[in-house]
GROMACS .gro file of C-alpha atoms in nm:
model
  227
    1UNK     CA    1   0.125   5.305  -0.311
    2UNK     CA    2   0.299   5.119  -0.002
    3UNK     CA    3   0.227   4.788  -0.162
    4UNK     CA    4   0.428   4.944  -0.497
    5UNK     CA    5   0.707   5.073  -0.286
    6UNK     CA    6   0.750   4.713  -0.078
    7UNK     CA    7   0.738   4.579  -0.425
    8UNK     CA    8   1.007   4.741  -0.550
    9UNK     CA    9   1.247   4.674  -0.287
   10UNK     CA   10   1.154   4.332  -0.210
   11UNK     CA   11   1.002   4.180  -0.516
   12UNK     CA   12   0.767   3.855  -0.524
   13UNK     CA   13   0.924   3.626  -0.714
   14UNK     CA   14   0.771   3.250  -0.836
   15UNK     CA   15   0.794   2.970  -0.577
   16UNK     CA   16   0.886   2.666  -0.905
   17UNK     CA   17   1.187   2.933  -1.079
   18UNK     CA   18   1.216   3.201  -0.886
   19UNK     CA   19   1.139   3.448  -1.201
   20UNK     CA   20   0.928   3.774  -1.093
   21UNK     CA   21   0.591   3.738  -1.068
   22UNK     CA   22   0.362   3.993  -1.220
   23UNK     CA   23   0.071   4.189  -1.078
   24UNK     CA   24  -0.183   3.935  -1.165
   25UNK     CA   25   0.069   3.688  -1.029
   26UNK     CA   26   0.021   3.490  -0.717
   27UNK     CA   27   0.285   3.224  -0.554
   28UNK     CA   28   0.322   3.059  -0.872
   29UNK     CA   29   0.394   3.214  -1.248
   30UNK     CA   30   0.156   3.173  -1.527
   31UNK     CA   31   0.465   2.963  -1.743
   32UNK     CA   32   0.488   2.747  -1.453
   33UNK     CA   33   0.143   2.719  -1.422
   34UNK     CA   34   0.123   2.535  -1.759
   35UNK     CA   35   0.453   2.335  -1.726
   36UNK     CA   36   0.361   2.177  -1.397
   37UNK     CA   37   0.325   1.782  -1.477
   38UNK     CA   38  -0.045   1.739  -1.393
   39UNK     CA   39  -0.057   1.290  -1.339
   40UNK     CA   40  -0.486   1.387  -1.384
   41UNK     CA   41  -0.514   1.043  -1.154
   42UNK     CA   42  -0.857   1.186  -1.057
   43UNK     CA   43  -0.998   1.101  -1.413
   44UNK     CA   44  -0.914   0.736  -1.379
   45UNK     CA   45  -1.019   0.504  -1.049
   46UNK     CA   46  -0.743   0.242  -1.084
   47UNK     CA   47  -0.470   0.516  -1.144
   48UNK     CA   48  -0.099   0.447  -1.054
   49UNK     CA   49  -0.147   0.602  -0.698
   50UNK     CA   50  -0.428   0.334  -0.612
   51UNK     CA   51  -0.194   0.071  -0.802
   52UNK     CA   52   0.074   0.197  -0.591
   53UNK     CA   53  -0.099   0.026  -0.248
   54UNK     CA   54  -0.317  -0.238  -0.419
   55UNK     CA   55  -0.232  -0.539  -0.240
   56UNK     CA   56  -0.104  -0.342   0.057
   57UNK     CA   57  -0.393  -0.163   0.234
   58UNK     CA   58  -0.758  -0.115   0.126
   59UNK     CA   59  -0.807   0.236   0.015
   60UNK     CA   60  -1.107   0.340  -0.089
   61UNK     CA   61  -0.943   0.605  -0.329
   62UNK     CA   62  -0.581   0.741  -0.435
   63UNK     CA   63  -0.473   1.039  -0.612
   64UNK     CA   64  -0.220   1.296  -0.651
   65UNK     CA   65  -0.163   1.627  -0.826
   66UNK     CA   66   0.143   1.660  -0.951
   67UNK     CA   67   0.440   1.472  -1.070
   68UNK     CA   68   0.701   1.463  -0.895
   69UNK     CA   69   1.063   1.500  -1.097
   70UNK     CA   70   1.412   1.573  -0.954
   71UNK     CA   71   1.553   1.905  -1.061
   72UNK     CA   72   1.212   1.980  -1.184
   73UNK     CA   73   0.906   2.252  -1.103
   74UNK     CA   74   0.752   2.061  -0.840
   75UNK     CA   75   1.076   1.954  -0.682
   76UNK     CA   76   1.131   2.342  -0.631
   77UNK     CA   77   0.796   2.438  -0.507
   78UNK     CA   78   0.810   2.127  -0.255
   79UNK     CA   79   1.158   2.240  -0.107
   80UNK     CA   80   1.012   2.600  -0.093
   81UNK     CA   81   0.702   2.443   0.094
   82UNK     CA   82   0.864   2.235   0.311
   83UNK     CA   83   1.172   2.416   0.395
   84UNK     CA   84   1.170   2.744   0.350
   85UNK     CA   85   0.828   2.828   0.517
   86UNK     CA   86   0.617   2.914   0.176
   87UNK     CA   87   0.286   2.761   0.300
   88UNK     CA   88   0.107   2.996   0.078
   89UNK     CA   89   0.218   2.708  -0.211
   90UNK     CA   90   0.045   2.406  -0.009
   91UNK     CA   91  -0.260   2.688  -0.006
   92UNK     CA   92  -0.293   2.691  -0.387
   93UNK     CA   93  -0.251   2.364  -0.471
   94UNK     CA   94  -0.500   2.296  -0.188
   95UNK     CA   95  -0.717   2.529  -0.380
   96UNK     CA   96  -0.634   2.404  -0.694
   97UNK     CA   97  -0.697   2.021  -0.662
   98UNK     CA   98  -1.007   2.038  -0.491
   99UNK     CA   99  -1.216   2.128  -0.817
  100UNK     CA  100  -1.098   1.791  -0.925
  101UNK     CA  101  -1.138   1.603  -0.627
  102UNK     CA  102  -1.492   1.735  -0.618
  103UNK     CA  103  -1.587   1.516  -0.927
  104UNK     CA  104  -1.484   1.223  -0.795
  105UNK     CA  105  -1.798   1.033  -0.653
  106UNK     CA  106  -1.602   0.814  -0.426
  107UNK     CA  107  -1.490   1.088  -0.213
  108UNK     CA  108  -1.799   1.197  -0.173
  109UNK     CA  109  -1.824   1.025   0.133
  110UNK     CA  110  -1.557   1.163   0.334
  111UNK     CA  111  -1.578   1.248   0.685
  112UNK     CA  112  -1.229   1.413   0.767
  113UNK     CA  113  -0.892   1.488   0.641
  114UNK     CA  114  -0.609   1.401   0.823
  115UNK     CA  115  -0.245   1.482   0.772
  116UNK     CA  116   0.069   1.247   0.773
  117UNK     CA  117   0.195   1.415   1.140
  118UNK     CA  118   0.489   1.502   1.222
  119UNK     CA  119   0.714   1.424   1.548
  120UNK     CA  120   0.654   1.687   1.808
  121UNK     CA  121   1.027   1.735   1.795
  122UNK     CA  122   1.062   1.783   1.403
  123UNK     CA  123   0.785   2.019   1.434
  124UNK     CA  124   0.923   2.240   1.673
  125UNK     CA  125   1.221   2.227   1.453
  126UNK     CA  126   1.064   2.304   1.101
  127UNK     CA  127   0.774   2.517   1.263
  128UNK     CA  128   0.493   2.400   1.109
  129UNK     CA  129   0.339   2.073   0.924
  130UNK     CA  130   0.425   2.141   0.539
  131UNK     CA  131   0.064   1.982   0.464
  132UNK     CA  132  -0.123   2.161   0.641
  133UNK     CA  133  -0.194   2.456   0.447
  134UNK     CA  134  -0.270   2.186   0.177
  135UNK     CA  135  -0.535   2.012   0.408
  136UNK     CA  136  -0.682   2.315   0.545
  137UNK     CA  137  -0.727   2.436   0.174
  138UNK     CA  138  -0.944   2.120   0.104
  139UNK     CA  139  -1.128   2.126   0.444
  140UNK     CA  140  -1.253   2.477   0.279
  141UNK     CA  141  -1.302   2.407  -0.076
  142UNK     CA  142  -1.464   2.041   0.019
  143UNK     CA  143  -1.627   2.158   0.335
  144UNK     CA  144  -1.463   1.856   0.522
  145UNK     CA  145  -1.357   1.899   0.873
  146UNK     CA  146  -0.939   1.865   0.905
  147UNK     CA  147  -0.823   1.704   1.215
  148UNK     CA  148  -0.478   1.676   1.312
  149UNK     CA  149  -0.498   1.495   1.654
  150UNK     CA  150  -0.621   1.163   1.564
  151UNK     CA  151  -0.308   1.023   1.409
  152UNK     CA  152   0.044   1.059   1.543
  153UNK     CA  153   0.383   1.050   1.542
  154UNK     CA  154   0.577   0.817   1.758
  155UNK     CA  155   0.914   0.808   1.707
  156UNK     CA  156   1.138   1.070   1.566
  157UNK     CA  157   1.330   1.048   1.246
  158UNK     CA  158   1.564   1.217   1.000
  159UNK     CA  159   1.462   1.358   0.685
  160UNK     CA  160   1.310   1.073   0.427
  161UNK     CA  161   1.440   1.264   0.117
  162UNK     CA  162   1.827   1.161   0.281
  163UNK     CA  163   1.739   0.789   0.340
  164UNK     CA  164   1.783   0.484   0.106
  165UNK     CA  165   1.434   0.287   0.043
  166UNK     CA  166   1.583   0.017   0.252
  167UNK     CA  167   1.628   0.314   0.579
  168UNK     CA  168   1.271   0.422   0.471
  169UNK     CA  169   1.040   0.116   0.516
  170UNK     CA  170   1.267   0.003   0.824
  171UNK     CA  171   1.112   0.000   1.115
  172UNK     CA  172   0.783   0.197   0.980
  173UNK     CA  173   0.527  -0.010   1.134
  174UNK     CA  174   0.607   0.148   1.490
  175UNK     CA  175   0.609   0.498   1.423
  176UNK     CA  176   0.274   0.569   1.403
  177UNK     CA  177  -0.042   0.556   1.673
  178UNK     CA  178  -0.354   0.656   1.693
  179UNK     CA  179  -0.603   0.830   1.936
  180UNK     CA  180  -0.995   0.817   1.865
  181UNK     CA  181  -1.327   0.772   2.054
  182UNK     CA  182  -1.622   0.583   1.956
  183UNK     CA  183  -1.749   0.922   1.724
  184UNK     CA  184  -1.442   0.813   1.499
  185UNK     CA  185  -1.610   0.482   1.448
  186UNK     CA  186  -1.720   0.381   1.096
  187UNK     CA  187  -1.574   0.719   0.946
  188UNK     CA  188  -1.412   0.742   0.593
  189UNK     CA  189  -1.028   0.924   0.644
  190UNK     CA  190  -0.857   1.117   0.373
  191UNK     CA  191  -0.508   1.109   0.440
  192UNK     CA  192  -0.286   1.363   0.301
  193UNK     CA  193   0.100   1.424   0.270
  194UNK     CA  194   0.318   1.615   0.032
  195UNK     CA  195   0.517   1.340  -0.248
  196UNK     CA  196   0.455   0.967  -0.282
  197UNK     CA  197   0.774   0.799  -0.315
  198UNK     CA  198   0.789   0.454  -0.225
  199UNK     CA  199   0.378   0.508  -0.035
  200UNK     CA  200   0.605   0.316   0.273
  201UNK     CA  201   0.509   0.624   0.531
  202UNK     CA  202   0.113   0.604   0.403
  203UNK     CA  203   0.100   0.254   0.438
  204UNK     CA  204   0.175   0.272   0.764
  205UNK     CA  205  -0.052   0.602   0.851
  206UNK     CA  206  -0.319   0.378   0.714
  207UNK     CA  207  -0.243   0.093   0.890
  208UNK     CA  208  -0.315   0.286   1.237
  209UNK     CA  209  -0.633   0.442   1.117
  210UNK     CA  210  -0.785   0.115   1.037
  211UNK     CA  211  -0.705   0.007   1.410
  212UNK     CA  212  -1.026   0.248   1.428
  213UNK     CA  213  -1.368   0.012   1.361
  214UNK     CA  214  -1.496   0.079   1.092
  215UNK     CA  215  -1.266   0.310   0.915
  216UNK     CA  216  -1.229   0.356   0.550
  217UNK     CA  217  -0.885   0.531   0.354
  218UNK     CA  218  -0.822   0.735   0.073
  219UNK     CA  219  -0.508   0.905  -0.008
  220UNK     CA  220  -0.411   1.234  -0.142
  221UNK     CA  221  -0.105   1.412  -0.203
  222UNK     CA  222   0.025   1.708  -0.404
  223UNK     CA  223   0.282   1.489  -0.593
  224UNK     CA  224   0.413   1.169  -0.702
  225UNK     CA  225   0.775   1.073  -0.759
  226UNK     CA  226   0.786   0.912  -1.092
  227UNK     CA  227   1.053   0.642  -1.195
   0.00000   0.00000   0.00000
């Protein structure tokens, strides 16, 4: 009855259009749900993620969920994710992609997900790493360790959704580090972040893990901006 009662007063409403979600409702509508641009990269190997860093870093694998469109679903429910503190979303499309990523043989073989870090200063700022909910959901649903100390942030910088593509591959090389031990030897990463949009920031991310020996990459993220 004091569920009904919050309910009333303060409704849940959908994280992609904000419409009012019903009891059987969680996060995310049923209609949006079904209208969310699925890219299904994890049915094909040599998808347009993977073609998106051929040529630019060995990865092992690269996938991810959702396309990403400007004015669109996803656009919402990453702005709600990122900055307005609705983890719960990077929790269900955790959830959600890890069935898929579970057929894919190649990923089989990971040892640990890591997320693209933030500064220490941006995440005092936001309060929280918008993909981790989204890694922590696949740690669970792939039984995969998640590890956020390994890779890190160097060198603080202003949001990437404001910058020109020149403003974000300037300079990239230096902003991340790593810091490992000789158990991180020989281990196969999956990196994580929120959209792919030029792959500039992941590039780089991989670049430092494969200062590890050894190491192998694959990539996933919830969503993909599409030209």
């Amino acid at each position: 009855m004091f569920k009904s009662i919050i309910n009333l007063f303060f409704p849940k409403v959908c994280s992609g259009c904000n419409s009012f979600l019903l009891t059987n409702e969680n996060v995310i509508c049923t209609v949006c749900r079904h209208d969310v641009p699925l890219t299904n990269h994890h049915l094909s190997l040599e998808n347009e993620a993977f073609k998106k860093f051929y040529g630019r870093i060995p990865v092992v694998h690269a996938s991810a969920q959702l396309y990403f469109h400007k004015k669109g679903i996803v656009q919402q429910l990453i702005h709600n994710l990122k900055y307005k503190g609705h983890e719960e979303i990077g929790t269900i499309l955790g959830e959600w992609y890890a069935e898929d990523l579970k057929e894919i043989q190649s990923l089989q073989s990971i040892d640990v997900i890591i997320p693209v870090p933030l500064h220490r200063r941006k995440l005092r700022e936001r309060g929280y790493n918008q993909v981790t909910a989204f890694g922590l959901a696949l740690s669970s649903s792939l039984n995969k360790p998640y590890d956020d100390t390994i890779l890190r942030r160097n060198i603080y910088s202003k949001t990437q959704s404001k910058k020109t593509l020149l403003g974000r591959t300037e300079g990239i090389e230096t902003i991340f580090d790593v810091s490992f031990t000789e158990k991180n030897h020989d281990k196969h990463f999956l990196l994580i972040d929120d959209v792919i949009t030029t792959g500039s920031t992941l590039e780089a991310c991989s670049r430092a893990l494969l200062k590890i020996p050894g190491a192998k990459i694959s990539i996933v993220c919830m969503a993909m901006a599409q030209s």
